[in-house]
XYZ file of C-alpha atoms in Angstrom:
365
model
C 0.000 0.000 0.000
C 2.899 2.308 0.755
C 4.105 2.053 -2.844
C 0.590 2.568 -4.175
C 0.263 5.858 -2.292
C 3.591 6.936 -3.796
C 2.359 6.096 -7.307
C -0.917 7.972 -6.796
C 0.874 10.973 -5.302
C 3.266 11.152 -8.244
C 0.360 11.034 -10.708
C -1.436 13.853 -8.877
C 1.650 16.053 -8.504
C 2.370 15.780 -12.228
C -1.177 16.888 -13.143
C -1.451 20.709 -13.422
C -4.394 22.041 -11.414
C -4.259 25.752 -10.527
C -7.215 26.897 -8.467
C -10.218 27.421 -10.724
C -8.763 25.154 -13.431
C -8.922 21.713 -11.783
C -10.569 19.757 -14.605
C -7.691 17.376 -15.322
C -6.968 16.401 -11.751
C -10.683 16.212 -10.962
C -11.188 13.535 -13.589
C -8.252 11.557 -12.211
C -9.532 11.769 -8.635
C -12.958 10.594 -9.814
C -11.347 7.581 -11.478
C -9.395 6.717 -8.337
C -12.483 6.990 -6.110
C -14.498 4.784 -8.479
C -12.523 1.750 -7.288
C -13.768 2.106 -3.692
C -16.969 4.177 -3.648
C -20.511 3.074 -4.460
C -21.189 6.348 -6.267
C -18.943 9.092 -7.667
C -19.983 12.386 -9.247
C -18.593 15.809 -10.087
C -20.852 18.669 -9.021
C -21.445 21.943 -10.865
C -18.435 23.767 -9.407
C -16.055 20.831 -9.905
C -16.019 19.107 -6.506
C -15.454 15.352 -6.907
C -17.734 13.450 -4.528
C -17.477 9.756 -3.692
C -19.916 8.016 -1.346
C -19.233 5.125 1.020
C -22.583 3.870 2.319
C -22.788 3.306 6.058
C -24.677 0.656 7.976
C -27.276 3.134 9.297
C -28.460 5.693 6.752
C -30.775 7.321 9.302
C -27.715 8.950 10.887
C -26.355 12.224 9.572
C -23.314 11.663 7.324
C -19.677 12.680 7.588
C -17.710 14.625 4.993
C -13.975 14.071 4.520
C -12.481 16.534 2.063
C -9.118 17.458 0.578
C -8.595 20.270 -1.899
C -7.310 19.293 -5.349
C -6.193 22.736 -6.496
C -2.790 24.345 -6.189
C -1.386 27.864 -6.255
C -0.538 29.277 -9.645
C -0.735 32.280 -11.930
C -2.882 33.656 -14.741
C -1.865 35.578 -17.865
C -2.858 39.214 -17.380
C -1.358 40.741 -20.532
C 0.659 39.844 -23.617
C 3.355 42.260 -24.716
C 3.944 43.189 -28.317
C 7.432 41.680 -27.871
C 5.896 38.287 -26.969
C 6.631 38.373 -23.239
C 3.805 37.564 -20.805
C 2.696 39.337 -17.639
C 1.108 37.303 -14.873
C -1.066 37.758 -11.799
C -1.078 35.273 -8.930
C -3.742 32.680 -8.172
C -3.546 32.193 -4.419
C -0.197 32.799 -2.752
C 2.689 31.232 -4.715
C 6.172 32.098 -3.504
C 7.289 34.725 -6.004
C 10.862 34.708 -4.673
C 11.561 31.298 -6.225
C 10.503 32.289 -9.750
C 13.713 33.502 -11.437
C 15.175 30.706 -13.544
C 12.183 28.387 -13.197
C 10.043 26.984 -15.965
C 6.287 27.482 -15.845
C 3.526 25.713 -17.765
C 0.813 27.724 -19.535
C -2.427 26.072 -20.699
C -3.681 26.861 -24.184
C -7.233 28.031 -24.884
C -8.256 24.664 -26.312
C -7.305 23.001 -22.978
C -5.384 20.424 -24.999
C -1.835 21.043 -23.792
C 0.423 22.912 -21.414
C 3.162 25.022 -22.997
C 6.462 25.580 -21.240
C 7.653 29.098 -20.454
C 10.857 30.346 -18.845
C 11.061 32.962 -16.106
C 14.037 34.823 -17.499
C 16.700 36.310 -15.252
C 19.138 39.140 -15.815
C 22.454 37.766 -17.002
C 24.843 37.311 -14.047
C 27.589 39.080 -16.002
C 25.508 42.263 -16.068
C 23.954 42.111 -12.595
C 24.758 44.905 -10.182
C 25.194 44.359 -6.419
C 21.678 45.794 -6.019
C 20.299 43.241 -8.488
C 21.926 40.405 -6.577
C 20.554 41.515 -3.214
C 16.868 41.185 -4.009
C 14.494 38.935 -5.884
C 12.521 40.549 -8.701
C 8.805 41.048 -8.147
C 6.369 39.128 -10.335
C 5.464 42.298 -12.214
C 9.110 42.645 -13.280
C 9.691 39.004 -14.261
C 10.288 38.164 -17.922
C 7.944 35.318 -18.872
C 9.414 33.963 -22.095
C 7.297 31.524 -24.091
C 9.605 31.500 -27.085
C 7.638 33.984 -29.161
C 8.731 37.259 -30.740
C 5.337 38.951 -30.842
C 1.860 38.938 -29.317
C 0.590 37.493 -32.592
C 2.907 34.488 -32.217
C 1.800 33.977 -28.601
C -1.845 33.918 -29.619
C -1.075 31.575 -32.507
C 0.231 29.148 -29.850
C -3.186 29.259 -28.175
C -2.188 31.430 -25.224
C -4.466 34.315 -24.337
C -5.163 36.693 -21.473
C -6.827 34.486 -18.848
C -4.733 31.392 -19.602
C -3.802 29.591 -16.346
C -0.167 29.034 -15.397
C 1.561 26.721 -12.886
C 5.032 25.786 -11.751
C 6.052 23.083 -14.231
C 5.076 19.862 -12.409
C 7.744 17.555 -11.019
C 8.094 14.592 -8.667
C 11.079 12.660 -7.335
C 12.123 10.409 -4.451
C 14.725 11.832 -2.085
C 15.054 8.751 0.109
C 13.069 5.657 1.036
C 10.128 7.647 2.433
C 10.851 11.288 1.545
C 9.508 12.761 -1.671
C 9.946 16.084 -3.427
C 7.319 17.418 -5.772
C 5.152 20.192 -7.074
C 1.963 20.849 -5.087
C 2.402 18.147 -2.477
C 0.190 20.722 -0.768
C -2.371 19.413 -1.310
C -1.766 16.344 -3.494
C -0.494 14.554 -0.390
C -3.863 14.848 1.307
C -5.736 13.937 -1.892
C -3.658 10.737 -2.030
C -4.608 10.150 1.622
C -8.269 10.776 0.731
C -8.123 8.106 -1.966
C -6.590 5.665 0.516
C -9.274 6.617 3.066
C -11.888 5.532 0.546
C -10.162 2.160 0.195
C -9.954 1.650 3.961
C -13.581 2.659 4.557
C -14.840 0.412 1.771
C -13.215 -2.512 3.592
C -14.674 -1.705 7.036
C -18.042 -0.045 6.209
C -18.589 2.764 8.722
C -21.803 3.235 10.652
C -22.626 6.531 8.932
C -22.547 7.417 5.251
C -19.228 9.063 4.389
C -18.763 11.498 1.510
C -15.147 11.705 0.344
C -14.585 14.920 -1.558
C -11.783 16.299 -3.667
C -12.771 19.955 -3.581
C -11.854 22.956 -5.704
C -10.991 26.585 -4.946
C -9.171 26.268 -1.621
C -6.239 28.393 -2.746
C -8.639 30.892 -4.312
C -11.488 31.465 -1.837
C -11.856 28.394 0.436
C -15.633 28.256 0.028
C -16.259 25.242 -2.232
C -17.000 22.973 0.734
C -19.912 25.176 1.798
C -21.952 23.723 -1.092
C -21.327 20.241 0.291
C -22.403 21.118 3.823
C -25.633 22.664 2.531
C -26.308 19.644 0.349
C -25.540 16.813 2.794
C -26.061 18.436 6.231
C -23.200 16.465 7.820
C -22.678 15.935 11.518
C -18.940 16.445 11.081
C -16.436 17.602 8.472
C -12.824 16.418 8.519
C -10.714 18.628 6.281
C -7.441 17.068 5.127
C -4.777 19.572 4.134
C -0.997 19.397 4.302
C 0.189 21.476 7.268
C 3.399 23.449 7.630
C 6.374 21.522 8.963
C 8.126 23.237 11.844
C 11.387 21.305 11.567
C 13.467 23.451 9.191
C 16.010 25.975 10.531
C 14.037 29.006 9.360
C 10.851 28.210 11.321
C 12.001 25.850 14.083
C 10.398 26.854 17.374
C 7.550 28.845 15.826
C 5.231 25.829 15.699
C 5.504 22.072 15.997
C 5.433 19.352 13.361
C 8.256 17.220 11.992
C 8.473 14.979 8.945
C 8.361 11.286 9.786
C 6.532 11.629 13.102
C 3.011 11.024 11.837
C -0.060 13.070 10.926
C -0.680 16.557 12.289
C -3.943 17.691 13.871
C -4.660 21.399 13.797
C -5.891 22.692 17.141
C -6.144 26.286 15.912
C -5.472 28.319 12.803
C -6.306 31.911 11.979
C -5.618 34.511 9.308
C -6.221 38.253 9.367
C -7.413 39.238 6.857
C -9.973 37.732 6.387
C -10.607 37.276 10.142
C -11.248 33.565 9.757
C -9.892 30.251 10.928
C -10.763 26.967 12.607
C -10.689 25.970 16.249
C -10.774 22.181 16.461
C -13.988 20.659 17.799
C -13.219 19.211 21.239
C -14.913 15.887 20.534
C -13.113 15.406 17.212
C -9.783 16.414 18.739
C -10.196 13.842 21.508
C -11.326 11.255 18.955
C -8.202 11.938 16.880
C -5.985 11.429 19.908
C -7.756 8.241 20.984
C -7.740 6.815 17.435
C -4.061 7.601 16.912
C -3.203 5.704 20.080
C -5.403 2.767 19.153
C -4.007 2.481 15.612
C -0.437 3.519 16.393
C -0.378 6.244 13.743
C 1.215 8.886 15.915
C -0.258 12.379 16.149
C 1.335 15.817 16.208
C -0.548 18.885 17.436
C -0.425 22.035 15.330
C -1.192 25.698 15.971
C -0.553 28.324 13.296
C -1.431 31.975 12.856
C -1.274 33.151 9.254
C -3.100 30.379 7.433
C -6.479 28.690 7.284
C -8.314 25.988 5.353
C -11.711 25.053 3.962
C -13.204 24.387 7.387
C -13.022 28.073 8.256
C -16.241 28.428 6.252
C -17.666 24.889 6.259
C -18.095 25.095 10.030
C -20.296 28.184 9.710
C -22.946 26.522 7.530
C -26.385 25.056 8.487
C -26.255 24.285 12.231
C -22.486 24.302 12.623
C -21.116 20.828 11.922
C -18.210 19.638 14.057
C -14.990 20.460 12.175
C -11.319 19.630 12.409
C -8.305 19.864 10.106
C -5.854 16.964 9.820
C -2.841 16.678 7.536
C 0.779 15.715 7.213
C 3.776 18.023 7.549
C 5.103 19.579 4.363
C 8.242 21.671 3.898
C 8.582 24.704 1.592
C 4.832 25.061 0.972
C 3.745 27.064 -2.097
C 7.208 26.946 -3.637
C 8.028 25.051 -6.814
C 9.319 22.008 -4.887
C 7.831 20.767 -1.638
C 8.993 17.889 0.576
C 6.934 15.391 2.591
C 7.162 11.880 4.019
C 5.114 9.068 2.486
C 4.796 7.318 5.833
C 3.113 10.404 7.321
C 0.602 10.470 4.452
C -0.165 6.767 4.844
C -0.718 7.202 8.584
C -2.877 10.261 7.919
C -5.224 8.112 5.817
C -5.404 5.448 8.525
C -6.080 8.007 11.252
C -8.891 9.773 9.408
C -10.527 6.538 8.221
C -10.293 5.196 11.757
C -11.967 8.316 13.123
C -14.784 8.050 10.589
C -15.589 4.498 11.675
C -15.770 5.601 15.338
C -18.205 8.515 14.919
C -21.271 6.602 16.059
C -24.762 7.587 17.281
C -23.410 8.817 20.624
C -21.094 11.425 19.069
C -22.148 14.931 20.109
C -22.057 17.697 17.547
C -22.015 20.460 20.148
C -18.682 22.079 20.870
C -18.997 21.868 24.644
C -18.899 18.111 24.953
């Protein structure tokens, strides 16, 4: 199973899916869920929804979701000299851009075209040039064309989506490096959750969702809560590792020590975040001990996930965010541990099977 998760993760990482343009990865996720779920569909906004039927359909269901989209860019103008200007989709790390290749989708949605983020020749760089990274607005996006007419003949237009050119590689036995491991790692865990739940059949119906738009506006899961009225929502998103020299001590979370459970996250703006539901937090701790998955607690100010809005819908379903640690999030290459992702799937599936009739939705349990 460990190798299968690696194969799925590689497939997902190599599939371009900037927020708002998730069609290709959505179709792949639907195919993967088909092998375990009784029913799979793609809703009007692009959420991929798989259903595992529970033993008691009179109970309110559970939603487990993981966002399929990734940060990226969008073509904002095409110069007469053939160079492109871009705006961001979400919050990619602009500092890493110089010297990278990007992939631009053509209007026909039939292929992704490589572009180079040109850099000033080192021979001509001044000390001031060397001391700072260029801003996105000053980057030279070179698609190999000499004019706007040539760019448009290649099928690229204002509004074309752009991503870091996808990559994936193994660093060691369990460590992997790839594009958009945030959040392909959790989507791979979601797919494995479906497999595990299909083998155990939970008491409640479980909807496993690969959702869109997290990097854009984090509201796609609200449609799901309104539609299914779940008792609880478990959001799976890769969480920031705290084990690199630049952030060590700011928050906890190390690669190789198991899944991370977010106790609290918050961002201002937009004055939103998620405080873990007490009952789900205790259930995560109990399940991790029972299954031996390990569990790391996580608190972060400056980021939030889909549950920031899902938990405000209908009558306030119980919400929690669970992921695996990831290094260098939103850069062109991210690093994670396959064992963490495998344990994340086991933890969340185990929790879903233990949310029985006695589980209390109220926060003050």
